[in-house]
Tab-separated table of C-alpha atoms in Angstrom:
chain	number	residue	atom	x	y	z
A	56	MET	CA	14.342	7.663	5.188
A	57	ALA	CA	16.089	7.435	8.559
A	58	HIS	CA	19.834	7.987	8.737
A	59	PRO	CA	22.508	7.116	11.330
A	60	SER	CA	22.596	9.235	14.509
A	61	GLN	CA	19.159	10.684	13.750
A	62	LEU	CA	17.560	12.019	16.940
A	63	GLY	CA	14.165	13.129	15.633
A	64	PHE	CA	11.439	11.700	13.446
A	65	GLN	CA	11.761	11.083	9.745
A	66	ASP	CA	10.592	13.841	7.414
A	67	ALA	CA	6.828	13.804	6.938
A	68	ALA	CA	5.470	12.620	3.586
A	69	SER	CA	1.765	12.992	4.380
A	70	PRO	CA	-0.445	15.667	5.986
A	71	ILE	CA	-1.214	13.393	8.960
A	72	MET	CA	2.471	12.881	9.723
A	73	GLU	CA	3.019	16.641	9.561
A	74	GLU	CA	0.268	17.081	12.150
A	75	LEU	CA	1.856	14.403	14.340
A	76	LEU	CA	5.235	16.153	14.154
A	77	HIS	CA	3.666	19.470	15.138
A	78	PHE	CA	1.879	17.818	18.074
A	79	HIS	CA	5.117	16.160	19.166
A	80	ASP	CA	6.891	19.537	19.234
A	81	HIS	CA	3.936	21.093	21.072
A	82	ALA	CA	3.896	18.405	23.792
A	83	LEU	CA	7.698	18.382	24.062
A	84	MET	CA	7.765	22.130	24.729
A	85	ILE	CA	5.200	21.733	27.518
A	86	VAL	CA	7.249	18.918	29.065
A	87	PHE	CA	10.397	21.063	28.796
A	88	LEU	CA	8.758	24.009	30.572
A	89	ILE	CA	7.392	21.772	33.357
A	90	SER	CA	10.795	20.133	33.839
A	91	ALA	CA	12.519	23.522	33.997
A	92	LEU	CA	10.015	24.806	36.592
A	93	VAL	CA	10.364	21.684	38.769
A	94	LEU	CA	14.161	21.808	38.550
A	95	TYR	CA	14.146	25.492	39.517
A	96	THR	CA	11.860	24.780	42.490
A	97	ILE	CA	14.011	21.879	43.710
A	98	THR	CA	17.187	23.957	43.361
A	99	LEU	CA	15.564	26.828	45.263
A	100	MET	CA	14.468	24.537	48.100
A	101	ILE	CA	17.919	22.977	48.424
A	102	THR	CA	19.890	26.218	48.335
A	103	THR	CA	17.565	28.372	50.480
A	104	THR	CA	17.797	27.864	54.244
A	105	LEU	CA	14.979	30.247	55.187
A	106	THR	CA	11.319	29.161	55.113
A	107	HIS	CA	8.466	31.517	54.357
A	108	THR	CA	5.729	30.791	56.883
A	109	ASN	CA	2.900	31.880	54.561
A	110	THR	CA	3.761	29.194	51.996
A	111	MET	CA	3.502	26.333	54.487
A	112	ASP	CA	-0.306	26.585	54.585
A	113	ALA	CA	-1.510	28.657	51.644
A	114	GLN	CA	-4.807	27.994	49.905
A	115	GLU	CA	-3.751	30.066	46.910
A	116	VAL	CA	-0.739	27.864	46.190
A	117	GLU	CA	-2.834	24.702	46.486
A	118	MET	CA	-5.391	26.112	44.043
A	119	ILE	CA	-2.673	27.010	41.548
A	120	TRP	CA	-1.003	23.599	41.562
A	121	THR	CA	-4.419	21.939	41.230
A	122	ILE	CA	-5.819	24.097	38.406
A	123	LEU	CA	-2.598	24.545	36.420
A	124	PRO	CA	-2.061	20.812	35.692
A	125	ALA	CA	-5.682	20.538	34.547
A	126	ILE	CA	-5.158	23.402	32.089
A	127	ILE	CA	-1.944	21.803	30.828
A	128	LEU	CA	-3.726	18.471	30.268
A	129	ILE	CA	-6.442	20.245	28.281
A	130	LEU	CA	-3.809	21.958	26.116
A	131	ILE	CA	-2.368	18.520	25.329
A	132	ALA	CA	-5.639	16.606	24.971
A	133	LEU	CA	-7.461	18.914	22.544
A	134	PRO	CA	-4.903	18.791	19.679
A	135	SER	CA	-4.384	15.088	20.367
A	136	LEU	CA	-8.101	14.333	19.935
A	137	ARG	CA	-8.186	16.446	16.774
A	138	ILE	CA	-5.392	14.401	15.175
A	139	LEU	CA	-7.003	11.159	16.376
A	140	TYR	CA	-10.218	11.986	14.520
A	141	LEU	CA	-8.276	13.144	11.449
A	142	MET	CA	-6.514	9.773	11.294
A	143	ASP	CA	-9.879	7.949	11.269
A	144	GLU	CA	-11.397	10.242	8.638
A	145	ILE	CA	-11.949	8.555	5.269
A	146	ASN	CA	-13.619	10.649	2.569
A	147	ASN	CA	-14.041	9.387	-0.995
A	148	PRO	CA	-10.773	7.469	-1.480
A	149	HIS	CA	-9.504	7.463	-5.058
A	150	LEU	CA	-7.922	4.029	-4.680
A	151	THR	CA	-8.395	1.046	-2.376
A	152	ILE	CA	-5.570	-1.423	-1.752
A	153	LYS	CA	-5.888	-4.591	0.296
A	154	THR	CA	-2.707	-5.930	1.851
A	155	LEU	CA	-2.309	-9.322	3.517
A	156	GLY	CA	0.542	-10.235	5.823
A	157	HIS	CA	2.112	-13.672	5.431
A	158	GLN	CA	5.060	-15.429	6.964
A	159	TRP	CA	7.119	-13.592	5.783
A	160	TYR	CA	6.046	-11.330	2.932
A	161	TRP	CA	3.224	-8.966	1.957
A	162	SER	CA	0.675	-9.403	-0.797
A	163	TYR	CA	-1.183	-6.486	-2.378
A	164	GLU	CA	-4.497	-6.396	-4.205
A	165	TYR	CA	-5.762	-3.287	-5.997
A	166	THR	CA	-9.471	-3.878	-5.525
A	167	ASP	CA	-10.521	-1.213	-8.053
A	168	TYR	CA	-8.935	-3.315	-10.821
A	169	GLU	CA	-10.079	-6.705	-11.979
A	170	ASP	CA	-6.830	-8.625	-11.662
A	171	LEU	CA	-4.062	-6.509	-10.179
A	172	THR	CA	-2.424	-8.498	-7.383
A	173	PHE	CA	1.172	-9.320	-6.559
A	174	ASP	CA	3.419	-10.490	-3.725
A	175	SER	CA	6.200	-8.367	-2.293
A	176	TYR	CA	9.292	-10.159	-0.976
A	177	MET	CA	12.453	-8.689	0.465
A	178	THR	CA	15.288	-8.462	-2.071
A	179	PRO	CA	18.188	-10.742	-1.018
A	180	THR	CA	21.480	-9.012	-0.270
A	181	GLN	CA	23.252	-10.613	-3.229
A	182	ASP	CA	20.606	-9.263	-5.637
A	183	LEU	CA	20.727	-5.635	-4.495
A	184	THR	CA	21.646	-2.974	-7.017
A	185	PRO	CA	24.031	-0.127	-6.092
A	186	GLY	CA	22.198	2.450	-3.983
A	187	SER	CA	19.545	0.031	-2.678
A	188	PHE	CA	18.987	-0.392	1.034
A	189	ARG	CA	19.738	-3.751	2.608
A	190	LEU	CA	16.763	-5.385	4.390
A	191	LEU	CA	14.458	-2.619	3.109
A	192	GLU	CA	14.256	-3.133	-0.658
A	193	VAL	CA	11.574	-5.383	-2.183
A	194	ASP	CA	11.064	-7.024	-5.557
A	195	ASN	CA	7.598	-5.470	-6.090
A	196	ARG	CA	6.831	-2.041	-4.676
A	197	MET	CA	3.367	-0.802	-3.807
A	198	VAL	CA	2.850	2.017	-6.311
A	199	VAL	CA	0.287	4.747	-5.526
A	200	PRO	CA	-0.635	8.052	-7.173
A	201	MET	CA	0.603	11.068	-5.250
A	202	GLU	CA	-1.771	13.655	-3.743
A	203	SER	CA	-4.650	11.167	-3.877
A	204	PRO	CA	-6.476	9.704	-0.844
A	205	ILE	CA	-5.601	6.015	-0.590
A	206	ARG	CA	-7.576	3.569	1.538
A	207	MET	CA	-5.693	0.573	2.929
A	208	LEU	CA	-7.493	-2.613	3.991
A	209	ILE	CA	-5.079	-4.596	6.140
A	210	SER	CA	-5.326	-8.180	7.340
A	211	ALA	CA	-3.208	-11.310	7.762
A	212	GLU	CA	-3.450	-14.956	6.793
A	213	ASP	CA	-1.417	-16.662	9.511
A	214	VAL	CA	-0.176	-14.683	12.541
A	215	LEU	CA	-0.238	-11.088	13.761
A	216	HIS	CA	1.614	-8.578	11.599
A	217	SER	CA	1.697	-4.773	11.509
A	218	TRP	CA	1.835	-2.623	8.380
A	219	ALA	CA	3.904	0.431	9.321
A	220	VAL	CA	5.386	3.267	7.244
A	221	PRO	CA	6.788	5.975	9.581
A	222	THR	CA	7.032	8.804	7.009
A	223	LEU	CA	3.323	8.416	6.224
A	224	GLY	CA	2.275	8.245	9.875
A	225	ILE	CA	0.780	4.752	9.464
A	226	LYS	CA	0.980	1.769	11.799
A	227	THR	CA	-1.966	-0.622	11.557
A	228	ASP	CA	-2.135	-4.169	12.902
A	229	ALA	CA	-2.779	-7.007	10.472
A	230	ILE	CA	-4.925	-9.537	12.349
A	231	PRO	CA	-6.130	-12.887	10.911
A	232	GLY	CA	-9.900	-12.870	10.448
A	233	ARG	CA	-10.181	-9.108	10.878
A	234	LEU	CA	-10.025	-6.323	8.287
A	235	ASN	CA	-8.508	-3.068	9.575
A	236	GLN	CA	-8.770	0.154	7.638
A	237	THR	CA	-6.582	3.235	7.359
A	238	THR	CA	-5.971	6.024	4.895
A	239	PHE	CA	-3.134	8.262	3.756
A	240	ILE	CA	-2.214	10.887	1.179
A	241	THR	CA	1.336	11.239	-0.116
A	242	SER	CA	2.246	14.905	-0.413
A	243	HIS	CA	5.140	14.435	-2.834
A	244	PRO	CA	6.637	11.695	-5.054
A	245	GLY	CA	9.272	9.376	-3.638
A	246	LEU	CA	10.044	6.051	-1.989
A	247	PHE	CA	8.794	5.516	1.547
A	248	TYR	CA	10.136	2.578	3.539
A	249	GLY	CA	8.576	0.644	6.383
A	250	GLN	CA	8.678	-2.754	8.045
A	251	CYS	CA	6.444	-5.183	9.877
A	252	SER	CA	6.181	-3.795	13.419
A	253	GLU	CA	4.712	-6.837	15.158
A	254	ILE	CA	6.956	-9.749	16.125
A	255	CYS	CA	5.582	-12.488	13.870
A	256	GLY	CA	8.183	-15.233	13.895
A	257	SER	CA	11.776	-16.027	13.042
A	258	ASN	CA	11.850	-13.901	9.864
A	259	HIS	CA	9.997	-10.933	11.322
A	260	SER	CA	12.921	-8.653	10.430
A	261	PHE	CA	12.650	-9.553	6.745
A	262	MET	CA	9.210	-8.131	5.880
A	263	PRO	CA	9.987	-4.670	4.465
A	264	ILE	CA	7.394	-2.346	2.947
A	265	VAL	CA	8.136	0.050	0.090
A	266	VAL	CA	5.533	2.590	-1.023
A	267	GLU	CA	6.350	4.367	-4.272
A	268	ALA	CA	4.394	7.563	-4.870
A	269	VAL	CA	4.303	8.706	-8.494
A	270	PRO	CA	2.251	11.197	-10.542
A	271	LEU	CA	-1.122	9.951	-11.729
A	272	GLN	CA	0.025	9.533	-15.351
A	273	HIS	CA	2.909	7.292	-14.305
A	274	PHE	CA	0.593	5.256	-12.073
A	275	GLU	CA	-1.819	4.671	-14.960
A	276	SER	CA	1.057	3.565	-17.202
A	277	TRP	CA	2.350	1.224	-14.479
A	278	SER	CA	-1.071	-0.368	-13.869
A	279	THR	CA	-1.707	-0.777	-17.610
A	280	THR	CA	1.661	-2.465	-18.075
A	281	LEU	CA	1.084	-4.760	-15.124
A	282	LEU	CA	-2.407	-5.756	-16.278
A	283	SER	CA	-1.286	-6.487	-19.836
A	284	SER	CA	1.664	-8.645	-18.751
């Protein structure tokens, strides 16, 4: 959950998000070193009045500033491609959930069950309980078992939406007539908040997403209760 004056990312709640955070730190360190080197070079050129004649036409210097950026790009591209393929990897999901974006709420369907569907609307401010987050709490949370691979099938019924949960490292567009697929694993129990990240109309700001990760036994009890009601 984000908090005021936060400068970095939210804490990771899935292995993919942990990888993304590590890659962010890796790329940021490279950018910091490049910026420091360029700033040092500019400062040196401004403050030094003498000019070394051998550096005005030096093949060695030209080779260095041609090869070095290529090496830096490779150091950034290789871990980036690795994470990109990891995000598209889907192996034997334990649960499949289909979510549809509407104006302006989400509907969820647990396709492994015969009749387990519900709509998820934002909780109005006047109905919030103490400790709930305004504009982020919903009446029906999407409950998933923790430490289990979950496959999400995402689409929309009217306009473009985007199903995004930052702590899980997920942001997938919901497009009418198209079924997008993504996967995630929650590494610990908790509540993970997200919102629609595609401007979809006047109430775009009122389409929160709440993923509740619970142990498998609690998930089975929740699904049994919901199916019997």
